[in-house]
Structure formats: C-alpha cells, structure tokens
XYZ file of C-alpha atoms in Angstrom:
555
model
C 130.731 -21.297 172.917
C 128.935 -19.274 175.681
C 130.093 -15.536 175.867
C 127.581 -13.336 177.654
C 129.963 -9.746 177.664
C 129.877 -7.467 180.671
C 126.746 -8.536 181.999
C 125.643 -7.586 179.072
C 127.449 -4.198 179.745
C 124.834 -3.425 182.169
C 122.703 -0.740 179.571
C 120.543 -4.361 178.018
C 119.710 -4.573 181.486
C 118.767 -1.036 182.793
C 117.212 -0.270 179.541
C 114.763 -3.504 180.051
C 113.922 -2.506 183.820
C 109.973 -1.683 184.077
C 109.573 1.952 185.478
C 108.291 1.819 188.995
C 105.205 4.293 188.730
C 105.557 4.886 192.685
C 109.292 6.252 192.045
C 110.326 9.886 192.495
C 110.377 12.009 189.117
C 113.727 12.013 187.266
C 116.194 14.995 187.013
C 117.120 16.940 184.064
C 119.058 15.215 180.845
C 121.020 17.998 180.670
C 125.102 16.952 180.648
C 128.286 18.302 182.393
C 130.365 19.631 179.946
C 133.427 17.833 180.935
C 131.519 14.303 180.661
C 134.014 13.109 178.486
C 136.844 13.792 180.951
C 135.124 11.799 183.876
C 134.522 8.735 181.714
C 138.162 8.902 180.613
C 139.210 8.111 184.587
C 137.684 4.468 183.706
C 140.128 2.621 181.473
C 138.439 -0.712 180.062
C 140.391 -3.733 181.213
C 139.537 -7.079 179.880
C 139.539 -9.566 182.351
C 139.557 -13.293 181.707
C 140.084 -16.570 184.000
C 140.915 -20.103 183.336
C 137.990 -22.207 183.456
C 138.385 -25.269 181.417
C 139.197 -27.213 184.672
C 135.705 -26.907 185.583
C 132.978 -29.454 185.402
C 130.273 -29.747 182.975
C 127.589 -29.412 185.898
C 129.300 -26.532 187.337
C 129.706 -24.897 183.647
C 125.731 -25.207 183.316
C 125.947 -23.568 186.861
C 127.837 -20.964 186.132
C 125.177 -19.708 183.323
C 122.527 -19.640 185.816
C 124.318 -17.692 188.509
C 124.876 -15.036 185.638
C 121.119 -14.998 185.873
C 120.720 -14.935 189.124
C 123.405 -11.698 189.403
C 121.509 -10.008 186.416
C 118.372 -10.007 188.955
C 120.535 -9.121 191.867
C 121.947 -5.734 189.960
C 118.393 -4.749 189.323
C 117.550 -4.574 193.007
C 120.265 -2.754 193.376
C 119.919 -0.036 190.742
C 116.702 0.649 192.628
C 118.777 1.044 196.209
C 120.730 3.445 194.465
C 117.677 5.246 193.388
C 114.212 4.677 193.393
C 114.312 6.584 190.138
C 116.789 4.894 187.992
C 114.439 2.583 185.947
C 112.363 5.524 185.042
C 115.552 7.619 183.977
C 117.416 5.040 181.906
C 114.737 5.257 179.318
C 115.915 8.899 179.318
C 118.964 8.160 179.923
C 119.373 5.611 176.426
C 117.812 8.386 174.581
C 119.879 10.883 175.263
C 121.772 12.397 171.410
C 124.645 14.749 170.317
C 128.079 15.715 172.140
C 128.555 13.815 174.827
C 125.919 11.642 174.511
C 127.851 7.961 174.664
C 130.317 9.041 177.376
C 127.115 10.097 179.383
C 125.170 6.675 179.532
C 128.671 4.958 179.860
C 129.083 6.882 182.943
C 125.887 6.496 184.049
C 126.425 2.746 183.393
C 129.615 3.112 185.948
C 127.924 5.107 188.416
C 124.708 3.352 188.230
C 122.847 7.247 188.471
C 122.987 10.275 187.542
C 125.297 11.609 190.304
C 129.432 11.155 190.351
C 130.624 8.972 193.186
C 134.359 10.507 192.543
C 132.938 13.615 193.127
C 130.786 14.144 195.979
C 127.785 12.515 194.624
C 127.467 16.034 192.485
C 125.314 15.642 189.739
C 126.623 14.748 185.873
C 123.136 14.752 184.660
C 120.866 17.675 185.540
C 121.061 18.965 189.260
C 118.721 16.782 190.927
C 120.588 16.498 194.530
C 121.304 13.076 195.359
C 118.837 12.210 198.119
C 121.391 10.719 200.863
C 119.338 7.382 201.949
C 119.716 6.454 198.584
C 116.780 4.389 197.752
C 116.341 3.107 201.312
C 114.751 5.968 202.759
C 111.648 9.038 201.906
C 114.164 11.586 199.924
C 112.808 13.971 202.092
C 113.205 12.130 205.587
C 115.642 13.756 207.739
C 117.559 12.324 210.568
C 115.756 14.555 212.458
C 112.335 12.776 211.612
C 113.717 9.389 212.110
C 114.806 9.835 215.548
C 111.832 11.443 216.557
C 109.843 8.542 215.134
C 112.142 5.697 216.912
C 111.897 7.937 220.132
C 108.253 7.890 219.827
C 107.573 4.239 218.864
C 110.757 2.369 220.205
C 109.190 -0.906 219.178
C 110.265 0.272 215.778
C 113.593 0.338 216.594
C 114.769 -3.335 215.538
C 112.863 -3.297 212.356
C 113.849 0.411 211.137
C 117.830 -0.388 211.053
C 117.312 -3.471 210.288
C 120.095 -4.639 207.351
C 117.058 -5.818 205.108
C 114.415 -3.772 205.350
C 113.290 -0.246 203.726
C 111.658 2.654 204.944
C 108.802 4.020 203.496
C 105.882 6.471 204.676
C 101.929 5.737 204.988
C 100.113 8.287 205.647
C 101.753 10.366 208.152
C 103.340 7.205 209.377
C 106.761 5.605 208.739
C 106.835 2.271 207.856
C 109.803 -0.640 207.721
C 109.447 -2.938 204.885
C 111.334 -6.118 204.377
C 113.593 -6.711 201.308
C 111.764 -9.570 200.562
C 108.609 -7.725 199.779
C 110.203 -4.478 198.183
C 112.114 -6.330 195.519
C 110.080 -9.552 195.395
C 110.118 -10.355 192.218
C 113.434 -9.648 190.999
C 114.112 -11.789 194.117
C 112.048 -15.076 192.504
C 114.371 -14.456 189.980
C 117.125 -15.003 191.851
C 116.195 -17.652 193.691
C 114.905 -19.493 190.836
C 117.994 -19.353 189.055
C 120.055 -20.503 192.099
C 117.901 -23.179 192.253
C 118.623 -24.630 188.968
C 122.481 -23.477 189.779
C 122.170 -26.127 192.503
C 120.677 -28.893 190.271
C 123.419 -28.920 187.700
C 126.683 -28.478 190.186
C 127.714 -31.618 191.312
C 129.652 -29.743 194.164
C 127.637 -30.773 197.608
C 128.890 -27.367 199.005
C 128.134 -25.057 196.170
C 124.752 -26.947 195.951
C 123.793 -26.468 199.404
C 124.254 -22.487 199.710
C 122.789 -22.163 196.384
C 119.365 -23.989 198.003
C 120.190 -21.797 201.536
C 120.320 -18.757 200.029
C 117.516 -19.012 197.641
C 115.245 -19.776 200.824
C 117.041 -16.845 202.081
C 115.113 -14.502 199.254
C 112.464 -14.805 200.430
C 112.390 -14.858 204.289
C 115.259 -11.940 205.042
C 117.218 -14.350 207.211
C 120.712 -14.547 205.358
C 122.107 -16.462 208.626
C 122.058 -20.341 207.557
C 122.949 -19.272 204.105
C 125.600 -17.568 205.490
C 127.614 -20.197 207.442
C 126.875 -22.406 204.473
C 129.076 -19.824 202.696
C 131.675 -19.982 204.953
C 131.803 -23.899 204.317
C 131.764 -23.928 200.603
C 134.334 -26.067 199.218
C 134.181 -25.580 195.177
C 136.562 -24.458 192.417
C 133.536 -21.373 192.118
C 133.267 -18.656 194.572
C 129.916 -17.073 194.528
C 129.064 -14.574 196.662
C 125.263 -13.012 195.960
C 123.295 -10.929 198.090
C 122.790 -7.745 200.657
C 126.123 -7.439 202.645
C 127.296 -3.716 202.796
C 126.115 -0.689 204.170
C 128.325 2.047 201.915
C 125.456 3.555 200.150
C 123.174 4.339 202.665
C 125.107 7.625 203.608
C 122.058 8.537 205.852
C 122.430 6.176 208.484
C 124.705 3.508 207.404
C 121.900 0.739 208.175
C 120.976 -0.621 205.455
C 122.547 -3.533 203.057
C 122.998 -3.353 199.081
C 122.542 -6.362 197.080
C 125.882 -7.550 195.466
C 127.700 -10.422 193.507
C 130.578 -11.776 192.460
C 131.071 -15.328 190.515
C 134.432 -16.122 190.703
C 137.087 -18.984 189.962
C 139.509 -20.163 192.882
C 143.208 -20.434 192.689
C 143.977 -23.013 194.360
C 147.622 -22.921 194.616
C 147.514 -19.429 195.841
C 144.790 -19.984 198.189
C 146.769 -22.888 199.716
C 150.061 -20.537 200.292
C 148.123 -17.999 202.431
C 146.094 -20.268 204.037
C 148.626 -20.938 207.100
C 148.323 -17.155 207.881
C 144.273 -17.594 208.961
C 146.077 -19.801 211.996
C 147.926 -16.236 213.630
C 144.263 -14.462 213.844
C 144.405 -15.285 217.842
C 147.817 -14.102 218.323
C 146.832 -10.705 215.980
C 143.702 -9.919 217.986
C 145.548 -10.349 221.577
C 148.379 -8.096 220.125
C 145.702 -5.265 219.122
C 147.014 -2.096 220.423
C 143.950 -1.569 222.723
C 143.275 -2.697 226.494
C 142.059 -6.455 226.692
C 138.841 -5.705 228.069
C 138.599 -4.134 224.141
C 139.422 -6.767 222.341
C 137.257 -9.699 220.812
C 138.712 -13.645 221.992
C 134.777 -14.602 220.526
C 135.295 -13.959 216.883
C 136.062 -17.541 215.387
C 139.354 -18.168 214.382
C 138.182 -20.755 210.931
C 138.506 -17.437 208.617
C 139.254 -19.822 205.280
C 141.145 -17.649 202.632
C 140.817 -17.544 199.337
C 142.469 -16.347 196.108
C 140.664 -16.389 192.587
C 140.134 -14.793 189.644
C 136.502 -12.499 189.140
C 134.703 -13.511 186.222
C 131.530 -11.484 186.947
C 130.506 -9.032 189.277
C 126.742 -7.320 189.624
C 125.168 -4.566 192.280
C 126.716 -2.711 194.713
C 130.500 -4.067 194.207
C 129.769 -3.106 189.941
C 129.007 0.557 191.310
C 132.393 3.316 190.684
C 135.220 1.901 192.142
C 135.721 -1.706 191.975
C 136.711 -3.985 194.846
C 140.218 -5.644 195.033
C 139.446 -8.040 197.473
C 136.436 -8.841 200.519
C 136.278 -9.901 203.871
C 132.630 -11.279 204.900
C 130.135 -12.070 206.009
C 129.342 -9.070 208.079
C 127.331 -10.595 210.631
C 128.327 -10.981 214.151
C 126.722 -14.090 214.988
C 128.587 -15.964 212.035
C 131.840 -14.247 213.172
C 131.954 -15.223 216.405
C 130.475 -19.093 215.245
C 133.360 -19.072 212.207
C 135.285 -16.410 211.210
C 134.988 -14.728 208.412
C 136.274 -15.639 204.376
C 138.742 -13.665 202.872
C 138.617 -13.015 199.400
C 141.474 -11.805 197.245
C 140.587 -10.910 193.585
C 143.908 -11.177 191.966
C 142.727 -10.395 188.320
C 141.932 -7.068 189.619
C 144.553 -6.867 191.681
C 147.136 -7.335 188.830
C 144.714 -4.926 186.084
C 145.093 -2.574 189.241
C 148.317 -2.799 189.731
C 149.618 -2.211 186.272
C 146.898 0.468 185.086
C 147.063 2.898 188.075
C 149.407 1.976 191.214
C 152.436 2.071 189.409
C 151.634 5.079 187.441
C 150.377 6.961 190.599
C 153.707 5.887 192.309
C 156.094 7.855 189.496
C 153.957 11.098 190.470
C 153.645 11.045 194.179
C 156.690 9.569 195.233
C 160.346 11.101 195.205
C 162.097 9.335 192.090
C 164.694 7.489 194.039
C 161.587 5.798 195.354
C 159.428 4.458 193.079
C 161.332 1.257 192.581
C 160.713 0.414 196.120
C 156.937 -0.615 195.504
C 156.094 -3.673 194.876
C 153.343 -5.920 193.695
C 153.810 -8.076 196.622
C 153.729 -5.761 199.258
C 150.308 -4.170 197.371
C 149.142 -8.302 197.514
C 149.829 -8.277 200.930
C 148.806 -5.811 202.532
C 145.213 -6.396 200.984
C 145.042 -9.561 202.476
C 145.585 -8.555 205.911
C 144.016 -5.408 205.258
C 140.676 -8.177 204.387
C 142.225 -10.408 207.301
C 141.887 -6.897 209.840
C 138.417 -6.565 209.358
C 137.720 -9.556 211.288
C 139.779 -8.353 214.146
C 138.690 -6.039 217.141
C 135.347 -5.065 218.480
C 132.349 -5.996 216.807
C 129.547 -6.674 219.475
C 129.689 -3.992 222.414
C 127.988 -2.225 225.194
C 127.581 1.006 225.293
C 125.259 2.463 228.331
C 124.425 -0.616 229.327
C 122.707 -1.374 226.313
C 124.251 -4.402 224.150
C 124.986 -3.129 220.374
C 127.259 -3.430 217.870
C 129.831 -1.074 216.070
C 128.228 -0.572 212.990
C 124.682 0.731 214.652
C 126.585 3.208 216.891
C 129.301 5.115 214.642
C 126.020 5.311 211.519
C 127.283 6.364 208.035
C 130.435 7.333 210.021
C 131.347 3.563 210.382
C 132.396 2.474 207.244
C 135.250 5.572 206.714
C 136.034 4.215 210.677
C 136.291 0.511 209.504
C 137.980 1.107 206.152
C 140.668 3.006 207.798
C 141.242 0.590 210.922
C 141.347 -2.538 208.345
C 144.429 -0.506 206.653
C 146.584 0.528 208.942
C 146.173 -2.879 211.033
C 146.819 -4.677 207.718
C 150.090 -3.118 207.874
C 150.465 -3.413 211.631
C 149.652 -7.114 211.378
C 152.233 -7.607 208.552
C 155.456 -5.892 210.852
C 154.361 -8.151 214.088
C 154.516 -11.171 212.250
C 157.432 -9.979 211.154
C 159.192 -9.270 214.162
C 157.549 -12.848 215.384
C 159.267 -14.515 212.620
C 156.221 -15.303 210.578
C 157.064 -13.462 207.780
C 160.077 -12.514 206.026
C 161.753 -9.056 206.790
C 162.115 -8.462 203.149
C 158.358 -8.682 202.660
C 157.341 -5.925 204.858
C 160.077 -3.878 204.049
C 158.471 -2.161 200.659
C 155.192 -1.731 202.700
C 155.679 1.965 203.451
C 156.156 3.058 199.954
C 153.429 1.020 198.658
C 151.131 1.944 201.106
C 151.767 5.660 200.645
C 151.094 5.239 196.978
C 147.929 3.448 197.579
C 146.960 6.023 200.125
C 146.588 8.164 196.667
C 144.910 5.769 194.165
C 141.594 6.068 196.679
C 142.181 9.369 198.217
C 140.880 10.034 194.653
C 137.595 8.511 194.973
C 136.537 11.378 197.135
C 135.698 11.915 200.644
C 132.107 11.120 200.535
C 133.135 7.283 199.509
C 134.108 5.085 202.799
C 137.447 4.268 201.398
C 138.610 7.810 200.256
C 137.345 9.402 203.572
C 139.270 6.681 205.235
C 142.577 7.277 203.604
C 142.731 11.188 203.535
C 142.579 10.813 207.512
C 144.907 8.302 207.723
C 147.523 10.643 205.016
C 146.818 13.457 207.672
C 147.231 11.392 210.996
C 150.567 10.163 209.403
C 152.142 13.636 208.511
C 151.113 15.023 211.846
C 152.929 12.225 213.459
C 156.206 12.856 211.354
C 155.567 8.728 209.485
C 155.220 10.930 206.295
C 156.688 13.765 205.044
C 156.788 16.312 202.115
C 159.774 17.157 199.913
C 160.774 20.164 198.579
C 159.626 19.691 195.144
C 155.879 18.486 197.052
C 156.001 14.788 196.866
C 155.424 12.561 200.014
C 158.066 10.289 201.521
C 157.171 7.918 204.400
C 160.036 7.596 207.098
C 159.969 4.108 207.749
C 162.022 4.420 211.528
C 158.464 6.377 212.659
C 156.148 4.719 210.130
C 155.499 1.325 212.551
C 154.870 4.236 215.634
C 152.662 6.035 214.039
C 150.824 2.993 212.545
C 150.419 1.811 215.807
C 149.173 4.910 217.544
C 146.335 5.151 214.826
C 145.275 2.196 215.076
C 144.920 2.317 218.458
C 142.784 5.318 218.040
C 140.581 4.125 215.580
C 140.065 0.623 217.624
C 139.030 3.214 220.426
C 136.661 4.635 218.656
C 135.050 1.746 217.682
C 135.401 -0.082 220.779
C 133.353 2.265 223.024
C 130.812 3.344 219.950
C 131.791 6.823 220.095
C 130.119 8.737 217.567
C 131.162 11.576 218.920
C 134.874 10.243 218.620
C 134.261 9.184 215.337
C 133.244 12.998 213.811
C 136.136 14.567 215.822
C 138.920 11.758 214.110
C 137.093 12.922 210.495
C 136.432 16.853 211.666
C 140.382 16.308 212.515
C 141.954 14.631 210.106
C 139.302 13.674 207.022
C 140.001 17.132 205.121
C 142.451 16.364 201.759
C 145.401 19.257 202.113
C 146.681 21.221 199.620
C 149.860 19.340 199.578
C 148.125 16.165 198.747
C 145.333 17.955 196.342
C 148.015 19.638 194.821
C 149.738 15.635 193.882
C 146.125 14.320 193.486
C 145.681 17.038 190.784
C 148.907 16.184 189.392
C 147.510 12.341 188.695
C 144.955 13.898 185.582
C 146.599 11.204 183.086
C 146.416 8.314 185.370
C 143.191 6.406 185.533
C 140.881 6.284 188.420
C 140.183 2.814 188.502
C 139.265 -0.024 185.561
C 136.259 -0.171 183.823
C 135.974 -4.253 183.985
C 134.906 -6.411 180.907
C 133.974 -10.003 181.303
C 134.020 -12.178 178.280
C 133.842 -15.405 180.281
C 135.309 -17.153 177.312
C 135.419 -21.051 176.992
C 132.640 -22.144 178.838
C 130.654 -24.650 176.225
C-alpha cells in the first residue's frame, strides 16, 4: 500500500531545498516565548477520502501529481520568501524549549513571520518584506511607480500575474515565472506528463499535457479552459492563481495545488443552481450599466473530498472551498468552477464553528446554526465571485478590477463574495428556488463565521474582509450587542443591510476606486473592542486545522 503522509509533512521537503546563494540573509533563530501557544491554534485533523472507486491508471496518476505538487510547494516557499531555503537549514536545527513547536509553525506558516498576527515575526525580528518574494525587499511603491511612469512599456510585463521583479544594475527588471523557478517547473511538468500517460481519463489527460506546456511558456490560458472541461472522478488543480501574498501590489500569482476526489452525488444536487447565475447577476444591487451579461454562464460545480494540498492554499489558514480560474478571458468564454471541499468543511465545522458559536452568540442561539446553512453559503459565497464587474474602464483606459483596487482587492473581493453569497441565497428564496427553511439559519451562521476568520487578522484578505463587514452590519442595526457582550443578528434588517453592502462594495469595484476602496477599510476594517473583547474570549477554540493526508488505499 502507498501512504506518502502530509506531503511528507512539508519539513522532508524544505529541509531538501538547495539554498539560493542570490537570496537575502536570514533573520535571527531566536523564538517567541509564547511559540507553543500559537502552534496550539492548529489542531491536527486527519483527513481521509474514499478512493477505491478509482482506476488503476488514475491510481498510478495520482502518485505522480503528488510529485508534481511537491515541486509546486517549492516554488512557492520561495514566493513567500526568497530566503526560506537558506533558513530551514536553520530552521531544522534549531534545539531546547520550544524548539518542535517552532519548525511546526514554521511548517504552517511557511516563514518565519505569523500570518494570524500581522505578519509579526515568531523567529527573530527580521520585518517581513511586503512583496513577499516577488519584489527587491527594499523596493517601495514609490520606486515602482516612478519606474512604470518613466518606462510605460514596462507596464504590461511588471504586473503581469507570472512574472517577478528583480533589479540590474540600477534598473528594474520583469522576469517570467518560467525562468525564475525553471527547474522546479521541469519537475512539474515532467511529472504531469507521466500523470497523463497512466490516466485513462481523456479530460484529466489533456490538462495534464496543457498545463505542463503551460510551465514553461507563462500562458496558463488553454490549460485553463481545459480545466474548466475536465470530466474525471480527480480534481486537480496545480498552478499560479492568487494574488493574497503579494501585499505590495496585489499583482502577482502564487503557485498552488490541490488533488482531490469528486463526489459525485453531491456535485450532481448543486449542479442545477449554476443555471440561476444570469438571473443573480441581473439582480445585483448595482445599476445595469455595472453589471457583467459577458461572464459565461457554464460555471460546472463541484463537491469532493481534498486528499492533498501544496503552496499557497497549504500556507496558515486553509481553504474551504474555490472559485477559479481567475482570468477574465476564460470567464467571460466559460464561467468559472466551483469547488467545495467538504472534508474540510465538515473537520471545520466540528473543530471550530460550533465551538466559536457557544462563545459569541447569546445561548438561546446557538442551536440555530447549522451545517447546512455554513455548506451553503460557501457555495454561493464561491458561486459570487463569478458575479459582477471584472473587466472595466476606468479613464478611458480598459482594465480590470484586480489591477485598480492593488493589495486592496482581495479584502474588497473576499467581502463582496460573502455578503452576495448570502444575498444570492434570500433571492432565490423569495423566487422559490430554494426552500425558506434553508436560508432561515443563515444569519446566525454567518455571524459566527464572521468570527472564525476575523481571527486570522486584518492583514489576511479574508479577516480584513470580515471585520468590515461585522462593522458595516452593526452600524446598520443587522447586528447587535447584548448586555452580557455577545452579538445577535436581527434577521428583519439583516437582508437590508446585506443588500446595502453589497451594493457598496460592487461600487467600489465597479468604477476601480482605490480611493473608495481605503475609505470602506479606513471606515469599517478596524476590529472593535466589542468584537476583540469575544475574539479574545475564543483562546480555547482552535484557529483553524492543521490537515494530515494519509491517502490510504491506493495500491
């Protein structure tokens, strides 16, 4: 029996990385004395899938994509930080108290710095250099502007998704992914390669091929819509898609991957809901000049059950459920996929909402959440992000959303796929789409979830995007606090006040305001002392799950 463990739990791998001699020098060993409190927030959660059902082909597959994401969380350990394959040496060396909880967290955070905390250093007091490993640590935003004003022929090539910036000389310089990380990338694509020779599924076979080409020419697009088309009992999704960790600019994409195992029976009961994606984007809460009739309406959805994740999605925090691809042109060609990761969803569930729920909400409440109102609303919360503007014009000038709201965006974006997740679910409701009962636990369960990522911290998209959304809902009277300080939502104003802030946020990102963007977070994205005061009070309950992946019974 095959039974590679946590992707090897991540340390084989970092340990084995080759120092890059052109990376940064590494911080101070030196520990935070409450180490082993931080690593406690990560409970372990073993999570296994069914996946006798699968072929023998796809079974060899499946070993090879574990390959393939091995090379993939490389890359990104270096977009983190240019320095981390220099500092794990240090970093597996490291003896006495505190020791193990400090490379397990570093494992977690992939770096020395705390993503629940502000990015504030747990190992020495190196500052964590805010373009990540995309940028000069010492390139402002000052410099970069003043470069792209000066050489505008730059422009396409410097925020460019797949490309790095580096200096020569006393010049700046864009580099493509393909070069930067080219031979973890062979890797990759060598692996996918053999991934497609041993599936027997024509689908699975054909992105693998696409997206190994991909590698190596920085053009994700083909590879892309083959995505969209796969048809396989594995979902695979591997590389750059986000933009989260470049908290410079926002430009630039981390490599990722998840190997999954569909469900099909699950997949097949949402799957009517992708056909109500015209009727949600013409009832957006925005004028119709605003909204986006392009987008393509095939958006296939999908449930399954992770057996592997690697890169950016492994980092802190892990993801419940994804909505991509992120680029335009396959949006408005097909749609996008939405992904729900019910394993998680369920270890989630269990471990932290319903704990979180006993603290923050009034007694006589807590038996109104539900697991099915948390399921739902992360669908359409996944189903939301492919609604609304995407391509716009802004002065004239054609754009898109991302490029004008910068490392803004993704707080913007995280917080308009929530609230018109919930938005979605009452207007099919009302249309008779969806049962009354179903949306009628949503405003407790939403509230609670507002808390399990208000504690990742308002320097992580998701936290940032829920603290404002807490605060634009207690200003509008949708929430409110008790006497003894815990928060009620009052479900006659909730759908309001919903509404009104998701017409805001579509606003903002219809007409690119980045001004409107830093006055909705100067406004609202500051966690008050009556919710500090409950997120304090949530010590005991985990922070998320620390994920292990036997992937038992494949031969």
């Amino acid at each position: 029996m095959w039974r590679p463990t946590a992707l090897v739990v991540a340390l084989a791998m970092i340990s084995a990385c080759t120092p890059d001699p052109g990376a940064p020098p590494a911080p101070s060993t030196t520990i935070a004395p409450d180490i082993a409190a931080r690593r406690a927030q990560f409970v372990p959660k073993v999570l296994d899938a069914e996946v006798s059902h699968l072929s023998a082909g796809d079974r060899l597959a499946l070993a090879r994509m574990v390959e393939a994401a091995e090379a993939v969380d490389e890359i990104f350990r270096r977009q983190a930080w240019e320095g981390n394959p220099a500092f794990a040496a240090e970093v597996a060396a490291l003896e006495g108290p505190g020791a193990a909880d400090a490379r397990d967290y570093y494992r977690i955070m992939v770096g020395p710095w705390d993503r629940l905390k502000a990015h504030e250093p747990f190992l020495g007091t190196r500052p964590r250099p805010q373009g990540a490993g995309y940028y000069p640590e010492d390139l402002t935003e000052e410099e970069f502007n003043a470069w792209l004003e000066a050489h505008p022929e730059d422009r396409e090539s410097f925020t460019s998704l797949h490309t790095v910036i580096r200096r020569d000389g006393d010049r700046l310089v864009a580099i493509p992914y393909s070069r930067v990380y080219a031979e973890p990338l062979a890797r990759a694509a060598e692996a996918l390669r053999a991934a497609a020779a041993a599936t027997d599924n024509a689908s699975l076979r054909r992105f693998f091929e696409l997206r190994a080409d991909a590698f190596s020419s920085d053009d994700y697009y083909e590879s892309d819509l083959a995505w969209m088309d796969l048809d396989s009992p594995l979902e695979v999704v591997i590389g750059p898609y986000e933009t989260y960790e470049d908290t410079l600019f926002g430009y630039k994409a981390a490599f990722e991957a998840f190997i999954c195992v569909a469900q099909p029976e699950d997949s097949a009961a949402l799957a009517r809901f992708k056909e109500q994606l015209p009727f949600l984007e013409q009832s957006l809460p925005i004028p119709d000049e605003h909204k986006n009739p392009n987008r393509g309406s095939e958006s296939p959805i999908r449930v399954v059950d992770e057996l592997l994740t690697a890169g950016d999605t492994r980092a802190g925090v892990q993801t419940l459920a994804f909505n991509l691809p992120n680029d335009e042109r396959v949006r408005e060609a097909k749609g996008s996929k939405k992904v729900l990761l019910k394993n998680i969803m369920r270890a989630k569930y269990e471990a932290i909402l319903e704990p979180i729920a006993a603290v923050v909400l009034p007694a006589e409440d807590v038996e109104r959440v539900s697991f099915d109102a948390y399921f739902d609303h992360i669908l359409f919360h996944e189903m939301a992000h492919g609604l609304g503007p995407g391509r716009i014009v802004v002065d004239g000038r054609a754009t898109e959303v991302r490029l004008e709201l910068k490392e803004l965006y993704s707080a913007i974006e995280e917080a308009k796929a929530d609230v018109l997740g919930v938005l979605s679910l009452y207007q099919l409701a009302e249309k008779g789409e969806i049962a009354p009962e179903v949306v009628a636990s949503q405003p407790w369960t939403f509230t609670a979830g507002l808390f399990r990522s208000a504690r990742f911290g308002t320097t992580e998209a998701h936290g940032l995007g829920v603290v404002l959304q807490a605060n634009y809902l207690l200003e509008k009277g949708a929430l409110e606090v008790t006497a003894d300080g815990r928060f009620r939502p009052l479900p006659d104003r909730f759908p309001e006040a919903i509404r009104d802030l998701a017409h805001d946020l579509l606003m903002v990102e219809a007409l690119g305001s980045y001004d409107g963007a830093k006055e909705l977070v100067s406004r609202f994205g500051t966690v008050r002392p009556e919710m500090q005061a409950l997120i304090d009070a949530l010590v005991t309950v985990p922070v998320d799950i620390d994920p292990v992946y036997p992937l038992a019974g494949l031969s």
